[in-house]
Structures are given as structure tokens and as C-alpha cells.
Coordinates of C-alpha atoms and ligand atoms in Angstrom, one line a residue:
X274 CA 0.0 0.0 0.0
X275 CA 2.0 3.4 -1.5
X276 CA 1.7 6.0 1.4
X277 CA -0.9 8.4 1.0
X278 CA 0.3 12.2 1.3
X279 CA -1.4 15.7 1.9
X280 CA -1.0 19.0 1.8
X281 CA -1.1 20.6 5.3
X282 CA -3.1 23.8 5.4
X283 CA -3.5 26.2 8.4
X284 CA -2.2 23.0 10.4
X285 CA -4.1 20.8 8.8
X286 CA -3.3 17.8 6.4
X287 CA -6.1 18.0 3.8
X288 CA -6.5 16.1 0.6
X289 CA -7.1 18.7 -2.7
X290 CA -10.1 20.1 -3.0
X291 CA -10.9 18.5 -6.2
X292 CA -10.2 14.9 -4.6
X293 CA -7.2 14.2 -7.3
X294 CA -3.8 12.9 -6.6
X295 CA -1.0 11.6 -8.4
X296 CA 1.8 9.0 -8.0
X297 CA 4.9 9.1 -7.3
X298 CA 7.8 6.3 -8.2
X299 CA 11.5 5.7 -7.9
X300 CA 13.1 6.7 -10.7
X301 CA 15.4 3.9 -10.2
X302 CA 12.8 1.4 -9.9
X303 CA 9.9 2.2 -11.2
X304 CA 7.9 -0.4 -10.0
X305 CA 8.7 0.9 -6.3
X306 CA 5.5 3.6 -5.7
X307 CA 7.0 6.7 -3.3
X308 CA 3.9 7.5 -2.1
X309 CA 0.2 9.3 -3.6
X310 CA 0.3 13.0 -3.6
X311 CA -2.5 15.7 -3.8
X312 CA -3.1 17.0 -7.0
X313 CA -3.6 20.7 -5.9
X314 CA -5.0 23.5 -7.9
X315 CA -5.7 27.5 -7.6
X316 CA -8.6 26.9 -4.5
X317 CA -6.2 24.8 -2.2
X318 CA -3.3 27.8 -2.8
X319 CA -6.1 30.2 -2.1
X320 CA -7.0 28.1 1.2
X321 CA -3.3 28.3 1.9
X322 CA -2.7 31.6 1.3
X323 CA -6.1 32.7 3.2
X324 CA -4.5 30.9 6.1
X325 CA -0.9 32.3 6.0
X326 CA -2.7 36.2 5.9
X327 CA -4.4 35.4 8.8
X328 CA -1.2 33.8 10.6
X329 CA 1.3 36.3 9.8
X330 CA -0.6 38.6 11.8
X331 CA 0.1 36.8 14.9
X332 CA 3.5 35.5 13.9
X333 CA 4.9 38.7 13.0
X334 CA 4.5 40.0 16.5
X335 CA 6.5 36.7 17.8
X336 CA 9.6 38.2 19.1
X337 CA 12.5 37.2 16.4
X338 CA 14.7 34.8 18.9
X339 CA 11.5 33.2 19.4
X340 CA 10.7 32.3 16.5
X341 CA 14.4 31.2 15.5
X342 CA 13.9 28.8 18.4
X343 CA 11.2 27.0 16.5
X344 CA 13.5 26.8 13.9
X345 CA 16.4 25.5 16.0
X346 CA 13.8 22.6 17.1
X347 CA 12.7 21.7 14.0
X348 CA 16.7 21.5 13.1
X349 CA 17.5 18.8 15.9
X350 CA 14.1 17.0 14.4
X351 CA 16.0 16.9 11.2
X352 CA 18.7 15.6 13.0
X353 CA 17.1 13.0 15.0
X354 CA 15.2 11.5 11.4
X355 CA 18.0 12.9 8.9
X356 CA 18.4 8.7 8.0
X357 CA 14.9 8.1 7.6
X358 CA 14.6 11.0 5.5
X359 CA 17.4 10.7 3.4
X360 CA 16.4 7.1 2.7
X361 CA 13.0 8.6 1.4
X362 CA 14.6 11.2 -0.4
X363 CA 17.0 8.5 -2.5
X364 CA 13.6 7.0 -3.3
X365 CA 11.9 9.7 -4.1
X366 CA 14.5 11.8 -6.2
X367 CA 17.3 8.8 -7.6
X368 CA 20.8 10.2 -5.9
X369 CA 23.1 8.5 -3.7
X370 CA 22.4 8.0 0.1
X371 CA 25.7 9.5 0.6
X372 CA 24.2 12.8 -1.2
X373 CA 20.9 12.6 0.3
X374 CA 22.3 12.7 4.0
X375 CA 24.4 15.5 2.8
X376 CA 20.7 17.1 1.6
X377 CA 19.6 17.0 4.9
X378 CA 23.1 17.8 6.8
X379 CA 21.9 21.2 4.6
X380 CA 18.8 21.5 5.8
X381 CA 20.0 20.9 9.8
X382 CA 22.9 23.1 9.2
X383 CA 20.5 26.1 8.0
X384 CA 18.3 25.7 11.1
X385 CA 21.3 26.1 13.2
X386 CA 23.1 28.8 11.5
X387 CA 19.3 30.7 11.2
X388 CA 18.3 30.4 14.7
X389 CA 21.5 32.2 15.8
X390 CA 20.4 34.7 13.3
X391 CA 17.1 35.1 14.9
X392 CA 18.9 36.9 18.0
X393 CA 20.8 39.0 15.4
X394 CA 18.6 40.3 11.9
X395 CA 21.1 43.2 12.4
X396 CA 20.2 46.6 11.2
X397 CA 21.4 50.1 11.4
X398 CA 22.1 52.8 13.8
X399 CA 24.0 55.7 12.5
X400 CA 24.4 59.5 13.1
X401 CA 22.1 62.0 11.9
X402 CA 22.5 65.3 10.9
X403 CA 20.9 67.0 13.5
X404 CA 21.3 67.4 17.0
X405 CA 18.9 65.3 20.0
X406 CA 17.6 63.2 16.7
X407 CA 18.3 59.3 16.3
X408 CA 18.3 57.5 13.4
X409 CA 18.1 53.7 12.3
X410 CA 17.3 51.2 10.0
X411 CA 15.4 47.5 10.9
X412 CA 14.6 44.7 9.4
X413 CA 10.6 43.0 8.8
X414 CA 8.9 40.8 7.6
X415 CA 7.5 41.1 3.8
X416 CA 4.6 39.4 4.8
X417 CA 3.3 36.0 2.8
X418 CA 6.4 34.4 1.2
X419 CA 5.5 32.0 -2.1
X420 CA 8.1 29.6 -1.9
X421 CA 9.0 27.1 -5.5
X422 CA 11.4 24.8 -5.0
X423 CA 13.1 22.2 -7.4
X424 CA 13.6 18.2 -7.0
X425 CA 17.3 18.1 -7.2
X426 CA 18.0 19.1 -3.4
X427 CA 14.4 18.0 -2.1
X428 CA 15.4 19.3 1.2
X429 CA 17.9 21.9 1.2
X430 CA 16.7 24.1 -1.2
X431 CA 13.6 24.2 0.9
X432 CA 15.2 25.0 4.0
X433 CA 17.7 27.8 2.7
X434 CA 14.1 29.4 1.7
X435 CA 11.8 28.3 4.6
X436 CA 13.9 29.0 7.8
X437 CA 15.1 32.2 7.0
X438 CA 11.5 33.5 5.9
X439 CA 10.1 32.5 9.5
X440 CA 12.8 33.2 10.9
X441 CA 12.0 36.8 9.7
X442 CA 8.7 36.7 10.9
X443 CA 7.0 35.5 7.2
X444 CA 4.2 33.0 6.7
X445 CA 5.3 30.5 4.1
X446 CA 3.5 28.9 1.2
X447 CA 5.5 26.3 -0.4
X448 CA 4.9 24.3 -3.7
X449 CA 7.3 21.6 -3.7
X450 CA 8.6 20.0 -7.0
X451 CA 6.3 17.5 -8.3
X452 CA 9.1 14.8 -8.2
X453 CA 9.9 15.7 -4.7
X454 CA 6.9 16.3 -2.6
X455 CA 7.1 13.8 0.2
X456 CA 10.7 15.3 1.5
X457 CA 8.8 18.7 1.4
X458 CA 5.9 17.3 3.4
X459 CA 8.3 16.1 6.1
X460 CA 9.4 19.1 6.6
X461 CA 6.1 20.3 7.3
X462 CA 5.2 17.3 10.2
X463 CA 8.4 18.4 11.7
X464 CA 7.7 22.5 11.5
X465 CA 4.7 20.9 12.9
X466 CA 5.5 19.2 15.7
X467 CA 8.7 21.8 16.5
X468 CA 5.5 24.3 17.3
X469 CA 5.0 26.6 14.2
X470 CA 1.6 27.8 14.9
X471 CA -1.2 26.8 12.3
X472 CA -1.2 28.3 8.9
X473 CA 2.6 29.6 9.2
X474 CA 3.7 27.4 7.1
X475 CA 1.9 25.3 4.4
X476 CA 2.7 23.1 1.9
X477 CA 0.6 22.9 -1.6
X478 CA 1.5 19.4 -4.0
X479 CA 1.1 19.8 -7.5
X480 CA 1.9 21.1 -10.9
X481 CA 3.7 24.3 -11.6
X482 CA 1.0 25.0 -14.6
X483 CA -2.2 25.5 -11.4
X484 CA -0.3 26.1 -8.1
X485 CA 2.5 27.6 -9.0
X486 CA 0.5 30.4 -11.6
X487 CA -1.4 30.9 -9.0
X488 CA 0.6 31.8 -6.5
X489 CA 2.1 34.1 -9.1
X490 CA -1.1 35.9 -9.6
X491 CA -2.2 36.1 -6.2
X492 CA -2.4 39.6 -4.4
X493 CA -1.8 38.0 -1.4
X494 CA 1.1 36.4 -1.7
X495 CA 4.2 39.3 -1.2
X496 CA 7.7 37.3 -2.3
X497 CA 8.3 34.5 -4.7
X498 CA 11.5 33.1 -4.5
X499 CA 12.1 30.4 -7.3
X500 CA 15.0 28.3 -7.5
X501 CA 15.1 26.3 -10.9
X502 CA 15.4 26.9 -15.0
X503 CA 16.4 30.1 -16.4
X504 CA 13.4 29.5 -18.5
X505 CA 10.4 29.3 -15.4
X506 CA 12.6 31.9 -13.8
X507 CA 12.1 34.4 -17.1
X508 CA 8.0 33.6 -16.6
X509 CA 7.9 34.0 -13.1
X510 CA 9.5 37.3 -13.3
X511 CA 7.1 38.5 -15.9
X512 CA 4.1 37.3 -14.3
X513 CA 4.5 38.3 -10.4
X514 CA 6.7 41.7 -11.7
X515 CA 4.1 42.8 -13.0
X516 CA 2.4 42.8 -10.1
X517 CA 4.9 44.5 -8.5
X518 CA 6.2 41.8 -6.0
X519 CA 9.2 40.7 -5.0
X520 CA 11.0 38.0 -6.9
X521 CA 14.1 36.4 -5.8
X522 CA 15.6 33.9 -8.5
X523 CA 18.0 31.0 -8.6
X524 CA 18.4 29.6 -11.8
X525 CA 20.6 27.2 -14.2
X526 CA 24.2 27.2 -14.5
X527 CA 27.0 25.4 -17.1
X528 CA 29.5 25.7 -14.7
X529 CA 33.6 25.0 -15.7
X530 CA 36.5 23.8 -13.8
X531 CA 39.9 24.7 -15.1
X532 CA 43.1 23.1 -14.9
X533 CA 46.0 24.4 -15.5
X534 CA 49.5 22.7 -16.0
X535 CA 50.9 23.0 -13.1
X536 CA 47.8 21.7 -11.3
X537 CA 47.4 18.6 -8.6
X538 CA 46.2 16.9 -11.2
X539 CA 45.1 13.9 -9.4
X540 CA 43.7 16.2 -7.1
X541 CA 41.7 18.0 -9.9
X542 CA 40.5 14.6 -11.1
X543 CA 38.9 13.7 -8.1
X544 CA 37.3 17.4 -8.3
X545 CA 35.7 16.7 -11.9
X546 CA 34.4 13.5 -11.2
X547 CA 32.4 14.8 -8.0
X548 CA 31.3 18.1 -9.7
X549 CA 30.4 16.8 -13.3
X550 CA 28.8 13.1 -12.0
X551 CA 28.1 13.8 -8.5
X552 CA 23.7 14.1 -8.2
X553 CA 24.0 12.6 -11.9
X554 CA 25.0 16.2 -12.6
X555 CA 21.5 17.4 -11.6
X556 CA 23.1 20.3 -9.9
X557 CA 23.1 23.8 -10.7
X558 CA 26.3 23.8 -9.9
X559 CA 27.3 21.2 -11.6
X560 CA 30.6 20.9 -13.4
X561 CA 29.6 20.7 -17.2
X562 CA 32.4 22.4 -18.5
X563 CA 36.3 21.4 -18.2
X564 CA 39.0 23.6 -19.2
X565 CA 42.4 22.2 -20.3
X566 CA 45.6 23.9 -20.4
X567 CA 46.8 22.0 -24.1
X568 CA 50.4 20.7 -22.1
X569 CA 48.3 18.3 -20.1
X570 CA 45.0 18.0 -22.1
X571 CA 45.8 14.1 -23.1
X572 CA 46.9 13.1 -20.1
X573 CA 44.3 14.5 -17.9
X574 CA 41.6 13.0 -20.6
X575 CA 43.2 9.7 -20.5
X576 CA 43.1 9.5 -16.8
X577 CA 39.2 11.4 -16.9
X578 CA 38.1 8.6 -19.5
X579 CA 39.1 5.6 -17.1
X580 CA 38.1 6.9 -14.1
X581 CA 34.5 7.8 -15.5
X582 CA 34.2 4.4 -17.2
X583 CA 34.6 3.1 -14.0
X584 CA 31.8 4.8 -12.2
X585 CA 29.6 2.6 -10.5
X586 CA 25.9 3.0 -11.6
X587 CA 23.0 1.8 -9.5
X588 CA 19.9 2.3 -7.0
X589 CA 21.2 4.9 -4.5
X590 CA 20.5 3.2 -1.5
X591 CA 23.6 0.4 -2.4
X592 CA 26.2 2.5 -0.5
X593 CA 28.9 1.2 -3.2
X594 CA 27.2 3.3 -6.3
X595 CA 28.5 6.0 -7.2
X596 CA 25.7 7.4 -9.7
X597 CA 22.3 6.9 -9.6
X598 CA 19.3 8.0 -12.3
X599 CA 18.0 10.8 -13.7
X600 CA 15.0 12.0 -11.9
X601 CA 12.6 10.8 -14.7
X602 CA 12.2 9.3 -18.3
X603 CA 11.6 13.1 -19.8
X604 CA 14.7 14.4 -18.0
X605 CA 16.8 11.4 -19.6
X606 CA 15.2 11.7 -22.5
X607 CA 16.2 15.2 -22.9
X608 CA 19.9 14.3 -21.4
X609 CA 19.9 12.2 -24.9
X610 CA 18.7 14.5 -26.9
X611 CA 21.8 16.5 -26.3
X612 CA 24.1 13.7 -26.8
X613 CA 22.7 14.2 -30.0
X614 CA 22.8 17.7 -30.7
X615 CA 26.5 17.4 -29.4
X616 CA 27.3 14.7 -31.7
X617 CA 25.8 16.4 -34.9
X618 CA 28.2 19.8 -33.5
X619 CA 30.8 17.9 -34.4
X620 CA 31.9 17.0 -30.7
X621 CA 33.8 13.7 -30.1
X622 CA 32.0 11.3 -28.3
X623 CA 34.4 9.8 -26.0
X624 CA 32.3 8.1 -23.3
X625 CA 28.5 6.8 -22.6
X626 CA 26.3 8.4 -24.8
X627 CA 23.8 6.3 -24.1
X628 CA 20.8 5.0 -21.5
X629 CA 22.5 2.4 -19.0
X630 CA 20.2 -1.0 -18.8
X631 CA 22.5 -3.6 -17.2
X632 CA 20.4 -5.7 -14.5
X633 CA 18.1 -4.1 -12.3
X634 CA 19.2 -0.6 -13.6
X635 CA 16.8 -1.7 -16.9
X636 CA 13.7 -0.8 -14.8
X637 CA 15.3 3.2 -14.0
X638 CA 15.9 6.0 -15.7
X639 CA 20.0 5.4 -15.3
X640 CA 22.2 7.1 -18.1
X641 CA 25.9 6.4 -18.5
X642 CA 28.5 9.3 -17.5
X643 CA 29.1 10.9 -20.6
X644 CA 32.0 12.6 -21.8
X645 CA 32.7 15.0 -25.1
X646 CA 35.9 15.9 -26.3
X647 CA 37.0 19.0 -28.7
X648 CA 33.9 20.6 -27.7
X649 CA 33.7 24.4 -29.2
X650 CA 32.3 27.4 -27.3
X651 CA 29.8 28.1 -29.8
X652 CA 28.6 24.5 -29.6
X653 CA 25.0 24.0 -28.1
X654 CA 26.3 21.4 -25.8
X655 CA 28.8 24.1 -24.7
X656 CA 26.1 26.8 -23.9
X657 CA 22.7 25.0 -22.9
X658 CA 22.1 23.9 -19.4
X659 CA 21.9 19.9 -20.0
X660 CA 21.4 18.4 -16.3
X661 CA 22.9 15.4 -16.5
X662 CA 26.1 13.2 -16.5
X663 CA 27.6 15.1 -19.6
X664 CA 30.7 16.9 -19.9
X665 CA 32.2 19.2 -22.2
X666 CA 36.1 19.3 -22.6
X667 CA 37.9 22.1 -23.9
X668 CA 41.7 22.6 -25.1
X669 CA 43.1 26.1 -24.6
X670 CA 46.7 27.7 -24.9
X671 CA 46.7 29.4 -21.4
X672 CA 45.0 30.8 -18.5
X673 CA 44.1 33.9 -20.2
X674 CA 42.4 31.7 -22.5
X675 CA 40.6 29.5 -19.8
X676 CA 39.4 32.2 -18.2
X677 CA 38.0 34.0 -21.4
X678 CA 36.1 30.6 -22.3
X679 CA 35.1 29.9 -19.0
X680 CA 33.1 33.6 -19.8
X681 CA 31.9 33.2 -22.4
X682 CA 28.7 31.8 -21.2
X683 CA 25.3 33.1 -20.3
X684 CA 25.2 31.9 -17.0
X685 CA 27.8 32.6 -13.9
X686 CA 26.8 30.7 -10.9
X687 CA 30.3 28.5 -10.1
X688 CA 33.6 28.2 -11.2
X689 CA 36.3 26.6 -10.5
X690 CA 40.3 26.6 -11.1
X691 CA 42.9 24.3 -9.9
X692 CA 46.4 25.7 -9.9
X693 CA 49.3 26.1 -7.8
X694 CA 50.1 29.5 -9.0
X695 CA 48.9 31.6 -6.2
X696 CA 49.2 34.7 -8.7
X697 CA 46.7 33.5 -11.0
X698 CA 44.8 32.0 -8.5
X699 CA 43.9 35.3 -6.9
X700 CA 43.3 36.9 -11.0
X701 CA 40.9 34.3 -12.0
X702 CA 38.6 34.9 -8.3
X703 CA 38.7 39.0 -9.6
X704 CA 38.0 38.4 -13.1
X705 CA 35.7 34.9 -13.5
X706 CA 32.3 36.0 -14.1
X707 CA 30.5 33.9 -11.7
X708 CA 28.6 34.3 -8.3
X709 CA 31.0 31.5 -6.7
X710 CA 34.9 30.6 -7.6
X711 CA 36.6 27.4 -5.6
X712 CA 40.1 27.4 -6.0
X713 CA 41.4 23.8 -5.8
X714 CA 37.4 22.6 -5.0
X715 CA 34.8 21.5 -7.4
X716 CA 32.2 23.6 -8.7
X717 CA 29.6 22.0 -6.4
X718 CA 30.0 22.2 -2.6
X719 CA 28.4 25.2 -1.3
X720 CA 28.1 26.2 2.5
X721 CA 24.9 27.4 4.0
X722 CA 26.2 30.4 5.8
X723 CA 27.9 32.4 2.5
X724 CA 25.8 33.9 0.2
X725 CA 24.8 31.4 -3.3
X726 CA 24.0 33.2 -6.1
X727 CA 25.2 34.3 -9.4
X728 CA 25.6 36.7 -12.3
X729 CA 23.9 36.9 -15.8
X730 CA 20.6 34.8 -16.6
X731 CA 21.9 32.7 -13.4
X732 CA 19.5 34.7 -11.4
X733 CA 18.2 38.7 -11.1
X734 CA 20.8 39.7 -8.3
X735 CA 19.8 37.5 -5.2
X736 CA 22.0 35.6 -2.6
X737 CA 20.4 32.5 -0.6
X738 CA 22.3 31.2 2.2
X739 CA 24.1 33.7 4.8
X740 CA 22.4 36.2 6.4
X741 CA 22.0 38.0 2.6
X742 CA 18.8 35.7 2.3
X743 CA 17.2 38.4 4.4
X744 CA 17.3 40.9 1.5
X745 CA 15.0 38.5 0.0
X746 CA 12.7 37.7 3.4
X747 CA 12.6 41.7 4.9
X748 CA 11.5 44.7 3.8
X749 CA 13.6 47.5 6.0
X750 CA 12.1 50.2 7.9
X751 CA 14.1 53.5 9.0
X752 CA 13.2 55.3 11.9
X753 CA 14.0 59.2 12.7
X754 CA 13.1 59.7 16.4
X755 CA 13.4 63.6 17.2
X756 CA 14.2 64.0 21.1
X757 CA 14.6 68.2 20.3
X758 CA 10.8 69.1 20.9
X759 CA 10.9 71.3 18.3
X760 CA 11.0 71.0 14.4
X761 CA 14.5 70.4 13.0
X762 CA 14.7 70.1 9.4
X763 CA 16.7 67.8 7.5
X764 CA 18.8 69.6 4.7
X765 CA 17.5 73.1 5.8
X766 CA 18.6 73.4 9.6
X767 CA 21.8 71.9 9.8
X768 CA 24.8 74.2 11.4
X769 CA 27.6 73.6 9.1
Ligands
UN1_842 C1 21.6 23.5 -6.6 O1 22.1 22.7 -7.3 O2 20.6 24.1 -6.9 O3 26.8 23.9 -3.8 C2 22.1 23.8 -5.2 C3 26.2 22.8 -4.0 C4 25.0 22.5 -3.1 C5 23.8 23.2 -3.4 C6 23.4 23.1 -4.9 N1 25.4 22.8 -1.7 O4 26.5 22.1 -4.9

């Protein structure tokens, strides 16, 4: 019997209105049934929302250290089932156990980092220009935040959005990716049972093309923050700017890691084949590019072709894989429909290329690690965010010329370089167009408490993570108080 879900609604857990529901399966086995999710439309987000109006009135006035302790509970809950739930979540979503408990570890790491910010949500005191007058700047709450989160980090994307909007003093409404939803809904029995009050937080289950539009559309909803494709993002930012709220976006990447000669090279081997194949390369971080200085292009490939063939493909909850599936048949599907594109470019196909069926892996969506050589900027495979186990190599001359090709790209959310050269090091971090550069570290691998972001149609000028996520979750409000007892006017009355 699959596990029937709900969506939980001013601290309720209520079916959709219309009665529907979908399945879920493992998309390494798709005979294994997740669980049965609601299939929500506009009336259950307006239920949500109606509840998370009437909330917010209350939970605004909860003093901020207050609320953070909620969030600090629900954080040792997510520490006390992070097995359980990663166990789910390798069900639910394909990647490695390993990869899901790091999932989690994110989630329990942002509770603890944000209930220490709940005693801080610094503002600003400064000078004024007149005498016996005060002046300062604080931090509140936005109001209703519309949260839309993606499958490939089922429960730390959620959290990086979730705990720092209560935290803040929002009511959340959160869609959940329709591949993802029963991580999601944990998350809601355990805000639950850590004490958020009825109708702070709810979670709505269901398709982008009902919940998600209308959440865009609805007046009461004050902040949509979106992580996912550059393509949604572009919508979203139509639809809920034009109605003047507040969008915060996340979207896709084509990350590169560059290696340069004098490079650990073993060392940046072991980097490429966690940030290209790590999470299938569902990441938006994800190493899709590799830059090679020419003096060590064949042997690094050599060394990158073996060590890829040997990847260990399987269902995530073997602790000996390596790789597991694609979320779904239309993701692979359009994983192979790349391949294609790459191969008609004129790319060489080095490795994969093609759906994995060996055994059990027959009844997933598993796809081998693929690997292109002589791939040219201008190449489609070179530009497009693919989302899967495919990589790109490139030749150049130098590390001027890495660094221009690493550029040359729409996107800028991570970057890499590996190098022993301090000196170019330090002039790749100033002059890589991206909102994150590791030196000597893959491309994936962020921490919660710096700001994640990035440049061009990566995103429109947001930072998750650290305590910058509060641009996104407060709306500041300055405050002149005038102790003179009589009217001083700013520009006109000041004694230079
Ligand atoms: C994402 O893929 O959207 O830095 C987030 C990383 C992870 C988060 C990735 N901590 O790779």
C-alpha cells in the first residue's frame, strides 16, 4: 500500500479540493510507488494563502529569537530522522544515500546557523544630521512568502528558503517539485511538531502550470523566491513583476572547472568527477564544462576517460554506487537529446552516450556518464544547461584563455580553477564572471552560511544562504526619532 500524502493547510493535512492525486515512483525502480500526492489546484493555494494572511498577523509579533527557536527545534528533528529521510529522499528523487544525508546535513545546518540569526537580523544605527535626533534602519517581515522549489535538493533548497522567511517573521506557502513532494511534506510534520503555529507554514502538492500560476497571480502572496530553470525563472518574473512583488531567483548554470598545468592533477581529477557526475550532474552547480591547459590535455583526458568508465551506476541506497538515475524518463530523455545535438556539432564522443540497462538498472531511468571531447564554445552542448552526467572538454593555450572561455557563457553561478600559481589563483577569483569561484574545489560544494548566487541569466541579483537571504525575506524600515521638541529640518537646519 504506497503512502498516501497531503497537503497541510492552516495545520491541517487535507486532501485537494478537487479529490485528485497523483503518484509518485522511484526513478530507479519504477515499479517501487513513493507515495500518492495531492493534485492541488488555484482553490487549495487560495485556502493556503487565506490561512498564511491570517497567521502572519500573529507570527509577525513573535519576538524574532523566538521564532528562531522553533526553527532550532525543527533543526534537531532533522537531525534525529535525517536517515529516515534521506532514505525517502533517495527513493523519491534517484541520488546517492551518501548525497541525500548530505541534503539533509543542509537542511539541519540552515536551522542552526538561522536560529542564531534570529537573535541578530542586524540593522542600522547611524548619526544624523541633526542634534537630539536618532536615526536607524530594521529589518521586517515582507509578509506571505510563495516559496518554489526544485527536485534536485528535495530538502535543502527548501530550508535555505523556509527558515530564514520565518525566521524573519514570514508565513510561508510552499509548492514543492512534483518529483519531490514527500521530502517537502516532512518538513512540514516536523515545523509541525517543532511548534509553528497553524497556517505559518503550508505546503501545496502539484503542478507548476495550477499552483505555482497561482501563486504568481495572487495579491496575497508578497515574495516569490524560485529556484530552478532560467526558462520558469524568465516567466515568473514576468508574471508576479508585473504585479509588482518581489522575486528572488536562482536559476541554471553550465558551470567549468579549469586546470591548469601546473595543477594537482590527481587532485583535480577527483574534483571533476564529484562536480560533473556527482547528483547525476542534476546540480546547478554542476561541473559541465572542463577547461584544459593544451600541455596536459591528453593526459588529464586519458586518466578522466578511465576513471569515468569506472563509475559505479546503480539504485542509490547500495552504498557502493557512485551514480544513480535521472529524476525521470523526460529528464533522460532530454539528457539524450543532447548527446545528439553534441554529436551532430561535431563534438567527439568519448564516453556513454547512451541510456545504462544492465540488471536491475533496466527498470530506472539510469544514463551512462558521458563525456565529449573538442567541444567548441559556440557548440550548443557548450552553452545550454543539460542536467545530466555530460561533460564538455575544452583545449586552450593558457589561462588567459581559460578564463576568457570559462566567460563566455550566459550563465555565472560556479567556477572553478585548480592551480598552484597563487598569482593566477587570486586573478581568475577578480575576473571569473561567476557568483562562486573554488580554488582547488569542485564547482559543487556550497556552504549554507555564504551567500549562493550568481551573475547573468543565473539569477536577477539575489543571494540564498548567509544572512543576505534576508534581502530576499525583509523589507527595512528606518526610523527618525526627534528628542529636540521642536522641528528640526533635515537639509535646511543643519549648522555647518
Ligand atoms: C543546486 O544545485 O541548486 O553547492 C544547489 C552545492 C550544493 C547546493 C546546490 N550545496 O552544490
Amino acid at each position: 500500500m504506497p503512502h498516501h500524502f497531503n497537503n497541510y493547510v492552516a495545520g491541517r493535512w487535507v486532501p485537494a479540493a478537487s479529490g485528485r492525486s497523483v503518484e509518485n515512483r522511484n526513478p530507479a525502480n519504477t515499479d517501487d510507488v513513493v507515495g500518492v500526492f495531492p493534485a492541488s489546484g488555484a482553490e487549495d493555494l487560495n485556502e493556503a494563502v487565506a490561512a498564511a494572511r491570517a497567521a502572519y498577523e500573529r507570527w509577525r509579533k513573535v519576538p524574532a529569537p523566538v521564532r528562531a527557536l522553533k526553527v532550532q527545534r525543527a533543526g534537531e528533528l532533522l537531525r534525529e530522522r535525517k536517515e529516515e529521510i534521506s532514505r525517502q529522499m533517495t527513493r523519491e528523487m534517484g541520488k546517492v544515500i551518501a548525497e541525500t544525508r548530505g541534503d539533509t546535513q543542509e537542511g539541519i545546518d540552515t536551522a542552526f546557523y538561522m536560529a542564531g540569526e534570529g537573535r541578530r537580523l542586524f540593522g542600522v544605527t547611524t548619526p544624523v544630521e541633526l542634534p537630539d535626533k536618532f536615526g536607524m534602519a530594521f529589518r521586517r517581515p515582507v509578509g506571505v512568502a510563495g516559496l518554489i522549489t526544485p527536485w534536485n535538493f528535495p530538502m535543502a533548497i527548501p530550508t535555505w528558503k523556509v527558515f530564514p522567511a520565518l525566521v524573519a517573521g514570514n508565513a510561508v506557502v510552499i509548492k514543492p517539485a512534483t518529483y519531490t513532494p514527500a521530502t517537502v511534506c516532512e518538513l512540514g510534520l516536523i515545523l509541525e511538531e517543532a511548534g509553528v503555529p497553524p497556517g505559518v507554514f503550508n505546503v501545496v502538492c502539484g503542478p507548476g502550470s495550477t499552483v505555482g500560476e497561482a501563486m504568481l497571480e495572487h495579491p496575497g502572496v508578497d515574495v516569490i523566491s524560485f529556484t530552478g530553470s532560467s526558462e520558469v525563472g524568465r516567466h515568473i518574473n514576468e508574471v508576479a513583476g508585473k504585479k509588482l512583488k518581489r522575486v528572488s531567483l536562482e536559476l541554471g548554470g553550465k558551470n567549468a572547472q579549469i586546470v591548469l598545468a601546473d595543477a594537482d592533477l590527481e587532485l583535480a581529477l577527483e574534483g571533476v568527477l564529484w562536480g560533473a557526475f556527482g547528483t547525476t550532474g542534476q546540480r546547478c552547480t554542476a561541473t559541465s564544462r572542463l577547461i584544459l591547459e593544451e600541455k596536459i590535455h591528453d593526459k588529464f583526458v586519458k586518466k578522466l576517460l578511465d576513471s569515468a568508465a569506472a563509475l559505479k551506476l546503480g539504485d542509490g541506497l547500495d552504498e557502493s554506487v557512485q551514480v544513480g538515475p535521472l529524476v525521470s524518463a523526460t529528464q533522460r530523455e532530454t539528457v539524450h537529446s543532447y548527446v545528439e545535438v553534441g554529436k551532430e556539432e561535431g563534438a567527439e564522443l568519448a564516453l556513454g552516450g547512451e541510456f545504462y540497462e544492465e540488471g536491475e538498472c533496466k527498470k530506472g531511468y539510469f544514463y551512462r556518464p558521458t563525456v565529449f571531447l573538442g567541444v567548441k564554445p559556440t557548440m550548443r552542448i557548450a552553452r545550454e544547461e543539460i542536467f545530466g552526467p555530460v561533460l564538455s572538454v575544452f583545449k586552450v593555450r593558457d589561462a588567459d584563455e581559460a578564463i576568457e572561455v570559462l566567460n563566455d557563457s550566459s550563465y555565472g553561478l560556479s567556477s572553478s580553477i585548480y592551480t598552484r600559481d597563487v598569482n593566477l589563483a587570486f586573478r581568475a577569483v577578480e575576473d571569473l564572471e561567476a557568483g562562486i569561484t573554488y580554488v582547488n574545489g569542485p564547482t559543487i560544494g556550497a556552504e549554507v552560511h555564504l551567500p549562493f548566487g550568481g551573475v547573468k541569466d543565473t539569477g536577477n541579483g539575489h543571494r540564498e544562504g548567509s544572512f543576505t537571504v534576508f534581502d530576499v525575506f525583509t523589507e527595512w524600515k528606518t526610523v527618525y526619532v526627534d528628542y529636540s521638541g521642536k522641528l528640526q529640518r533635515a537639509q535646511l537646519d543643519v549648522e555647518e
